[in-house]
Every structure is written in structure tokens, then in C-alpha cells.
Short mmCIF file of C-alpha atoms and ligand atoms in Angstrom, two decimals:
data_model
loop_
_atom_site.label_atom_id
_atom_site.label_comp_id
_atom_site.label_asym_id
_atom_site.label_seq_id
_atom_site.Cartn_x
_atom_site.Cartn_y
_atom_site.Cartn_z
CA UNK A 1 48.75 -10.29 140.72
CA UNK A 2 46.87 -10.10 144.44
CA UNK A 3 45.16 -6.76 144.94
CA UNK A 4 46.52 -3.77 146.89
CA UNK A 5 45.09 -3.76 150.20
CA UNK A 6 43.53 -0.05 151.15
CA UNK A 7 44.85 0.60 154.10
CA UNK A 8 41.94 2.92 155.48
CA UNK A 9 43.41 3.25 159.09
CA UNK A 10 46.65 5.40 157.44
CA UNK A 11 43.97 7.36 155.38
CA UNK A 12 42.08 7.80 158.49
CA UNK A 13 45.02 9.04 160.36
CA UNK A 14 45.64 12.07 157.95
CA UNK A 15 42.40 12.67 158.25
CA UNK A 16 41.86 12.69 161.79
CA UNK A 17 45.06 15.05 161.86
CA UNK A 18 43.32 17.38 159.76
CA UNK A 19 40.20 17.86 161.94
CA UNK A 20 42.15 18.51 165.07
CA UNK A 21 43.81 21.32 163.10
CA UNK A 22 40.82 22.64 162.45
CA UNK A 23 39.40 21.95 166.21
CA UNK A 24 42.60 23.87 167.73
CA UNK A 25 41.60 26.54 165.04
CA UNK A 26 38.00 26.96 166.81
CA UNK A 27 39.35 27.02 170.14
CA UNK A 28 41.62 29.82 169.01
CA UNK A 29 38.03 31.63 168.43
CA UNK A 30 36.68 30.82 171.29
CA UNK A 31 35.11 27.43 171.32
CA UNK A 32 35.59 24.22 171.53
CA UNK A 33 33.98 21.52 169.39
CA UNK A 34 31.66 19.50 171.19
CA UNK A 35 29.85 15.96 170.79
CA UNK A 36 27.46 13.92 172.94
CA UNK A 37 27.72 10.37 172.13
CA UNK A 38 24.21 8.39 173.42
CA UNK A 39 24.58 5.15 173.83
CA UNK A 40 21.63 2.73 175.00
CA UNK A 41 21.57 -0.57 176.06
CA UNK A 42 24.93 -2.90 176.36
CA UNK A 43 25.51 -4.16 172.56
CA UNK A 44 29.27 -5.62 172.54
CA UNK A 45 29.85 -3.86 169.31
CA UNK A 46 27.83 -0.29 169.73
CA UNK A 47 29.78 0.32 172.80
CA UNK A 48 33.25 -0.76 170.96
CA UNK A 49 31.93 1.74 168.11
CA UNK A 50 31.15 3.97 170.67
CA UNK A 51 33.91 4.14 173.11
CA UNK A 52 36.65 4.91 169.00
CA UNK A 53 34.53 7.49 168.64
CA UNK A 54 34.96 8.98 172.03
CA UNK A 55 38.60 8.47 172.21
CA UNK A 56 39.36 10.06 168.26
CA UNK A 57 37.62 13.23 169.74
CA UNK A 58 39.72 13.24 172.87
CA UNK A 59 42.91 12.81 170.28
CA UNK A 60 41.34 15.58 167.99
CA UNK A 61 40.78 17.68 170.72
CA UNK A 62 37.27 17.76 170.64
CA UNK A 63 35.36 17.46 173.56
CA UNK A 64 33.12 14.05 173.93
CA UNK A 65 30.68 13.01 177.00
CA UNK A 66 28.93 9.85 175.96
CA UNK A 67 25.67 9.25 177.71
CA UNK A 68 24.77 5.92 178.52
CA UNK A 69 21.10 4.21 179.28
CA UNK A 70 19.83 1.11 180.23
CA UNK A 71 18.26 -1.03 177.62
CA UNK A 72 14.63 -0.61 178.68
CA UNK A 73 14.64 3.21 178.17
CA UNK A 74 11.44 4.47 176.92
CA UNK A 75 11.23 6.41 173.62
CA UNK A 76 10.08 9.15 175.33
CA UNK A 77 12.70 9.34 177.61
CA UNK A 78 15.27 9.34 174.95
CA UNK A 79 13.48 12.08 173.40
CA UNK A 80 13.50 14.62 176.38
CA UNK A 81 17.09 13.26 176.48
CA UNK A 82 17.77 14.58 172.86
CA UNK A 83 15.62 17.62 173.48
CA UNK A 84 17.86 18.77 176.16
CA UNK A 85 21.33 17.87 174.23
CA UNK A 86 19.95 20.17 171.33
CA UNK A 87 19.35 23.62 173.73
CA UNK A 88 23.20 22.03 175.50
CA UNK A 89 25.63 24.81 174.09
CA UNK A 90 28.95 22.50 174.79
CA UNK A 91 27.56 20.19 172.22
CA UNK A 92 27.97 20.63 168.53
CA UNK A 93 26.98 17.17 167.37
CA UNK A 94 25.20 14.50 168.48
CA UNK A 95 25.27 11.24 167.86
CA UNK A 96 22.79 8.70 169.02
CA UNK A 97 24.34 4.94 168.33
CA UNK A 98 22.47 2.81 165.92
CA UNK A 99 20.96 -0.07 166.66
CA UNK A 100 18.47 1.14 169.19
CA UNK A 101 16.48 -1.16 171.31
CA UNK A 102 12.77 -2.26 169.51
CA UNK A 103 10.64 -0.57 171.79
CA UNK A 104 12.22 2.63 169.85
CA UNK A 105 11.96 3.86 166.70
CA UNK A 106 14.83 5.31 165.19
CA UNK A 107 13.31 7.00 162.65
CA UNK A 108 11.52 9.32 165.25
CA UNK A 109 14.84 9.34 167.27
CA UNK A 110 17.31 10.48 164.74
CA UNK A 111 14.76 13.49 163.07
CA UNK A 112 14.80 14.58 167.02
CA UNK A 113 18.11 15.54 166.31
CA UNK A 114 18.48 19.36 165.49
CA UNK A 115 19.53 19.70 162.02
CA UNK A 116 22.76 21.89 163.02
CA UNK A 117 23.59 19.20 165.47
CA UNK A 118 23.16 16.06 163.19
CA UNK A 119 26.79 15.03 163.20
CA UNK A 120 25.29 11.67 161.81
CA UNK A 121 23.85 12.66 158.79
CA UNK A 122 20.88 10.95 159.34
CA UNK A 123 17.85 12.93 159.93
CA UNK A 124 15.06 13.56 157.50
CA UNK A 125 16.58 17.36 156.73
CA UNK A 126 20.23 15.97 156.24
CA UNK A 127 19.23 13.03 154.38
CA UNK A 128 16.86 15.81 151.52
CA UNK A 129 19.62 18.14 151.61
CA UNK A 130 22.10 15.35 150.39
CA UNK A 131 19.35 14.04 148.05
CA UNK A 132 19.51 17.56 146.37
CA UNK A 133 22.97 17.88 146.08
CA UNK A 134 23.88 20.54 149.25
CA UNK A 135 25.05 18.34 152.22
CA UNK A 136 25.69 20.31 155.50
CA UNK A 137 26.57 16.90 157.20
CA UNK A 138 26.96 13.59 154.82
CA UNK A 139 26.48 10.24 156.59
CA UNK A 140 29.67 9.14 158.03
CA UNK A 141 30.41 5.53 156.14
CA UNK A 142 29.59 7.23 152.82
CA UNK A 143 31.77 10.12 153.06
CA UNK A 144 34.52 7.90 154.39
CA UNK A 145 34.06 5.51 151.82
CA UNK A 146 34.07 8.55 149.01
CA UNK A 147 37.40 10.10 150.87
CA UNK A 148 38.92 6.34 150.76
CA UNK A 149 38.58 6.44 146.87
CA UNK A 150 39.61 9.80 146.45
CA UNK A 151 42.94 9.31 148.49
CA UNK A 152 43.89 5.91 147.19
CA UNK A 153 43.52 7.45 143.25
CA UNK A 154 40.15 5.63 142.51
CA UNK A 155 38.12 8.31 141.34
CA UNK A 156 34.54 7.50 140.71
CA UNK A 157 33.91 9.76 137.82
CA UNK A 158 32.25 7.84 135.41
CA UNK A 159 32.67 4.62 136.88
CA UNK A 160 30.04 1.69 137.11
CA UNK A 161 29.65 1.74 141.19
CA UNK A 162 27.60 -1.23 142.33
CA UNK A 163 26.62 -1.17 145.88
CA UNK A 164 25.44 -4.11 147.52
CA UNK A 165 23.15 -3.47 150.31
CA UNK A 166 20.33 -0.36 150.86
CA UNK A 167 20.45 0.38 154.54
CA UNK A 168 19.80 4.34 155.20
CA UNK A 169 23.00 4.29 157.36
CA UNK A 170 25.25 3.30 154.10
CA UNK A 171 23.98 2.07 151.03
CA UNK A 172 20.94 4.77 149.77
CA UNK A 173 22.80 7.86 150.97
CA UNK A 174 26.22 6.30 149.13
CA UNK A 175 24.14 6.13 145.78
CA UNK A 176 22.70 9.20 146.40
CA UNK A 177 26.56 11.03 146.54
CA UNK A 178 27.97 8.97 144.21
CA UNK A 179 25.65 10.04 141.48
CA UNK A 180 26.04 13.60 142.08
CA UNK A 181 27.26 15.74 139.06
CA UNK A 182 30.40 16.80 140.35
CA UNK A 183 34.04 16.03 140.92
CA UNK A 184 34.74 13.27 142.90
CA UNK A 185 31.42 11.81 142.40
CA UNK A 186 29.34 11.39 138.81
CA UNK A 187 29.72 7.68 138.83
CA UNK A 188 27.00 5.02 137.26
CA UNK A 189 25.54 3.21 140.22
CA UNK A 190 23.43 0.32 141.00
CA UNK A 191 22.20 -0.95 144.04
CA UNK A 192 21.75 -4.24 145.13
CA UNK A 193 19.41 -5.99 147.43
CA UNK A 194 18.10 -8.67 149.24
CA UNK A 195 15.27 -8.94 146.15
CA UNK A 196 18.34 -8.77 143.28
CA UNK A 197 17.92 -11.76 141.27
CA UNK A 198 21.05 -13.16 140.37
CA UNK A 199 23.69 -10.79 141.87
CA UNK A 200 26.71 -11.94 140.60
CA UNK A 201 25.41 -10.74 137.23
CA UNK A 202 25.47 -7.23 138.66
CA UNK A 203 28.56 -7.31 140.60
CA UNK A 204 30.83 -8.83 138.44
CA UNK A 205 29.96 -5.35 136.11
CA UNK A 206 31.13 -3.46 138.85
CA UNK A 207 34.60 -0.94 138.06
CA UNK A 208 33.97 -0.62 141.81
CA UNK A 209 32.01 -3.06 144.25
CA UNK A 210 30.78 -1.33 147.43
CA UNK A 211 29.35 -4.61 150.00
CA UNK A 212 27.41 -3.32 152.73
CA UNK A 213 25.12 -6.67 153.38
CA UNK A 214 26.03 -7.11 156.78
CA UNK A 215 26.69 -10.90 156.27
CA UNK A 216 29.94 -12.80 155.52
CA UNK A 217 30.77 -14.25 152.04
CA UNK A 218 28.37 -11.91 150.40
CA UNK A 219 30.80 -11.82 147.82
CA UNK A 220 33.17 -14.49 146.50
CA UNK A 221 35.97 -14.70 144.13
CA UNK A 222 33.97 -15.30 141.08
CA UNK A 223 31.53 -12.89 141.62
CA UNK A 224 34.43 -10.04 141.04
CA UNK A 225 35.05 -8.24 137.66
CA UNK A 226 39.15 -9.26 137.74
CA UNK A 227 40.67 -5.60 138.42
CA UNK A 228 37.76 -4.40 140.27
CA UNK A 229 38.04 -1.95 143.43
CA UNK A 230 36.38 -3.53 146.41
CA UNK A 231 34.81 -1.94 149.50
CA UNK A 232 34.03 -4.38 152.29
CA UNK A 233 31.88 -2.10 155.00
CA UNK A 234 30.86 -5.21 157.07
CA UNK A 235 31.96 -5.93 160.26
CA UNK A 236 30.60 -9.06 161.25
CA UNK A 237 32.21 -11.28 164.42
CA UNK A 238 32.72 -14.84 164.01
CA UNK A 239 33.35 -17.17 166.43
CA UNK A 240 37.22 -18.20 166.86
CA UNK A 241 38.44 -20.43 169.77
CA UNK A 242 41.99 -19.07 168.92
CA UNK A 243 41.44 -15.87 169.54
CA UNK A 244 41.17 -14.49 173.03
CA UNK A 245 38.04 -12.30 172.93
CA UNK A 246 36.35 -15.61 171.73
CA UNK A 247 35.79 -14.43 168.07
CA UNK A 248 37.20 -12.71 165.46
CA UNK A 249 36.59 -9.99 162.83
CA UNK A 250 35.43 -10.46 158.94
CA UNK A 251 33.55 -8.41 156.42
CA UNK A 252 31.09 -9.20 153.87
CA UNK A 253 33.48 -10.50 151.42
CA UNK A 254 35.94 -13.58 151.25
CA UNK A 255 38.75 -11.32 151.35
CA UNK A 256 41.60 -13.90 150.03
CA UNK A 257 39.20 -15.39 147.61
CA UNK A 258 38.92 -11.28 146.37
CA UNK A 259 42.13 -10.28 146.84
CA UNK A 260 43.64 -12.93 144.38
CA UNK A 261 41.41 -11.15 141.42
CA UNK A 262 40.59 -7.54 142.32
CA UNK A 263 42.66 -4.63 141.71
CA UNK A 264 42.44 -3.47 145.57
CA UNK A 265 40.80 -4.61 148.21
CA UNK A 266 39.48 -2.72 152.22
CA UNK A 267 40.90 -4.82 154.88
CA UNK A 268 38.44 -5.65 157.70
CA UNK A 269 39.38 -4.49 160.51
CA UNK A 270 41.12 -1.61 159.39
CA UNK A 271 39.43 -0.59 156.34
CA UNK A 272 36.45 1.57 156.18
CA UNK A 273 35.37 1.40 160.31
CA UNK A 274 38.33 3.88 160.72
CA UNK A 275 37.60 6.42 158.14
CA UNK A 276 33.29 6.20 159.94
CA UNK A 277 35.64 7.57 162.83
CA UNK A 278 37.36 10.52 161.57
CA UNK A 279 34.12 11.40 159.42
CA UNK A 280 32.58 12.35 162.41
CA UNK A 281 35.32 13.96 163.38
CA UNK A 282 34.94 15.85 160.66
CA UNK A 283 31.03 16.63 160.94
CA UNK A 284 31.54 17.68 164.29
CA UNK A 285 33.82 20.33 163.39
CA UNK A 286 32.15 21.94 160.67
CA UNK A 287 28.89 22.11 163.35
CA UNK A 288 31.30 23.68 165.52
CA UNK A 289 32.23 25.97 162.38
CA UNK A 290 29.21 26.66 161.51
CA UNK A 291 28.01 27.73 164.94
CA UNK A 292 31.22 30.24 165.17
CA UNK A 293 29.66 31.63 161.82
CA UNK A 294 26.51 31.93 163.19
CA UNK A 295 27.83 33.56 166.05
CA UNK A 296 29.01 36.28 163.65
N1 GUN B 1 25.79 1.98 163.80
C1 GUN B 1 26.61 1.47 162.85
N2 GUN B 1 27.17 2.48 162.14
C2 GUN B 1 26.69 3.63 162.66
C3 GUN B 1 26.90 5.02 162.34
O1 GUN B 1 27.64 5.41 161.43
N3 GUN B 1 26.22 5.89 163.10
C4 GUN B 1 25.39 5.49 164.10
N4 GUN B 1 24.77 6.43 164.79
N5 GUN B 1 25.17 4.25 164.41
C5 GUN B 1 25.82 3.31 163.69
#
């Protein structure tokens, strides 16, 4: 029997809903969630990413100004840049849009971030407080992901998890929460990598495969436990003479091959890139929340 395809964009929906109830509820109190998207340089796909992000907040009602710079920005530009969006009181969250040019380092650019501003998850003070098990803001992918399997029934809890791919922006900080003791998490996990010797070994023990590789095919039919829940998290374009924009897009895993043995299956598009959307939706609102509580 083929897999049932998680729909993530419905999921993402109710979701999104959710966080514009809770935006309309700050603005009753007196302020209005706020996010400054930065943007730098002209990648096809970052400013795609980009421009859902900015348009989800405008649905949400959350305010969004995204701030755009040319390619050859110096680091420390972009960190006067950040410097002045942290004192800026109409922003809540920022989010600076990954990959940044070489000349940068992201590392340096994404601990610049105030800690009560990092929408993103991804600064060195998010990233410890997640690693100890009290998240103020959880990286956006892996909380979507983790809402995706809570909605659609697939609970974690005691599950083998195997998670192709260690980036910081998915695959550490999705171990990290999904081997948490507590509900909706305390699953067995094992990550993958580009040093894994034979990886088919490891993900056809998977109860649930997470592929975050960031190239297609990663994972084939027979490299599927049959039953198995799979998450595809790339987004990869390929080029397609039939389609109009030149190209189409495909995850990291031969999604027919998959579907005809897995139990369910992410769709790409419309799988997990929605549910990245309304996470930050989500941040954005608790740093909005949190800065009402502050407020007193
Ligand atoms: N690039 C790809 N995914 C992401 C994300 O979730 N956040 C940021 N900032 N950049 C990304």
C-alpha cells in the first residue's frame, strides 16, 4: 500500500492561524509583533525563502521590514546593521537569511543576534539553552518537523529517529530535541553523515527517517525500513525544460521510489518548507510575548 503523503502546508495553515491569534492578542496589549528579515546578496532561493516569510507575517499580522544588501557587504557592516536592529523596539525577532556571502562568517553573525531577539534559534545562547533542555526559541525546521509528527499521530516517544545530515540549521539541534526526556520527544536517535559508512544499514533501522543532506536521491527505495515515516527537508532545484521557471523542485529522497514502501511520506514542495514558515511565526510571537512580560 503507497504511503500517506504529510501534507505539511494544511498543518502549517492551522498553525499559522494560531500565531495570528496570538499576534491580535499582543496588539490588544499594546504591541505589535515585530520581525526584521536581512537578506544579503541576490540568491534565487534565499530571497524566495525570504520574501514566504515576509508575506506569512503580513497574513499573521505581524509586522515584517526585510532589509536587503548587496552581496559585497562587509562583516562589519552587517554587524553595526544587527547592532542597531537589536536596540530597534518595533522588532521582536530577527532573522538574518542563511547562506551568507564567504567574506562573512555566520557564526559571528548569528551570536550578534540578541538572545531575546533570536527568532532563528541559532545563536550560541539559544543553541545551549536547547542543548539543556529549556528552549526560549527552537530552530525553526526542527520544531516544524517535531509539530509535523505530533499533528499527523507519529509520536516520537521511543522511536528509533535516524537523521541523515548534521547541519546546525537542522540536523544537530533536531537530535538534540528529539532526545529530550519528555512528551513529544524521548526518541532513540542517530545521526548520519557524510563520514557514515554504509548508510543504508542505518536508515533502513529507522521507525522514522529524517533526510536533511541537501542532495537528491539521498535516499532510495531500498534503503527504507517498509512502514517507515519519512521526512524529506531538502529542497534542491533541478533543471526542467517543461517547466516555466526553467527547473523544478525535489527533495533529498526519490519520493515515488519511497512512497511505494514507507508508511508516510513529506511532499517536496509542500512538506516541511511550510511548517520553517509558521515556526517563525511562532518564535516571533513568543519574543513579542516575552517582551510584554518584561514590560510588566
Ligand atoms: N536558510 C535555510 N533555512 C534557513 C532557516 O531556517 N533560517 C535561516 N536564517 N536561514 C535559512
Amino acid at each position: 500500500m503507497a504511503a500517506e503523503v504529510l501534507e505539511g502546508k494544511a498543518i502549517a495553515e492551522a498553525i499559522r492561524a494560531e500565531a495570528g491569534a496570538q499576534a491580535r492578542a499582543c496588539k490588544a496589549r499594546g504591541v505589535t509583533p515585530g520581525l526584521a528579515a536581512v537578506l544579503v546578496g541576490d540568491n534565487p532561493a534565499s530571497t524566495s525563502y525570504v520574501s514566504a516569510k515576509t508575506k506569512a507575517c503580513a497574513e499573521a499580522g505581524i509586522f515584517s521590514e526585510t532589509l536587503r544588501f548587496p552581496a559585497a557587504l562587509s562583516q562589519t557592516e552587517l554587524l553595526l546593521k544587527i547592532g542597531e536592529l537589536n536596540r530597534d523596539r518595533r522588532f521582536h525577532g530577527i532573522l538574518v537569511q542563511l547562506p551568507l556571502p564567504q567574506q562573512i562568517n555566520e557564526a559571528a553573525v548569528t551570536n550578534a543576534v540578541a538572545p531575546e531577539k533570536d527568532v532563528d534559534g541559532l545563536s550560541l545562547a539559544s543553541m545551549g539553552r536547547l542543548l539543556l533542555g529549556e528552549p526560549h526559541f527552537i530552530p525553526c525546521t526542527p520544531h516544524g518537523i517535531l509539530q509535523l509528527l505530533l499533528r499527523t499521530g507519529h509520536d516520537p516517544e521511543g522511536k528509533h529517529v535516524v537523521i541523515c545530515g548534521r547541519s546546525n540549521l537542522v540536523g544537530k539541534p533536531l537530535a538534540v530535541l528529539l532526545m529530550q526526556k519528555r512528551k513529544g520527544a524521548n526518541a532513540t536517535v542517530t545521526v548520519c553523515h557524510t563520514a557514515t559508512r554504509d548508510l543504508a544499514s542505518h536508515t533502513r533501522q529507522a521507525d522514522i527517517l529524517v533526510v536533511a543532506a541537501g542532495h537528491p536521491n539521498t535516499v532510495t527505495r531500498e534503503m527504507v525500513k517498509p512502514g517507515a515515516v519519512v521526512i524529506d527537508v531538502g529542497i534542491n532545484r533541478v533543471e526542467d525544460a517543461t517547466k516555466k521557471a526553467g527547473y523544478r523542485l525535489v527533495g533529498d529522497v526519490d519520493f515515488e521510489g519511497v512512497k511505494a514502501v514507507a508508511g508516510a511520506i513529506t511532499p517536496v514542495p509542500g512538506g516541511v518548507g511550510p511548517l520553517t514558515v509558521a515556526m517563525l511565526l511562532v518564535n516571533t510571537v513568543k519574543a513579542a510575548e516575552l517582551a510584554l512580560a518584561r514590560q510588566g
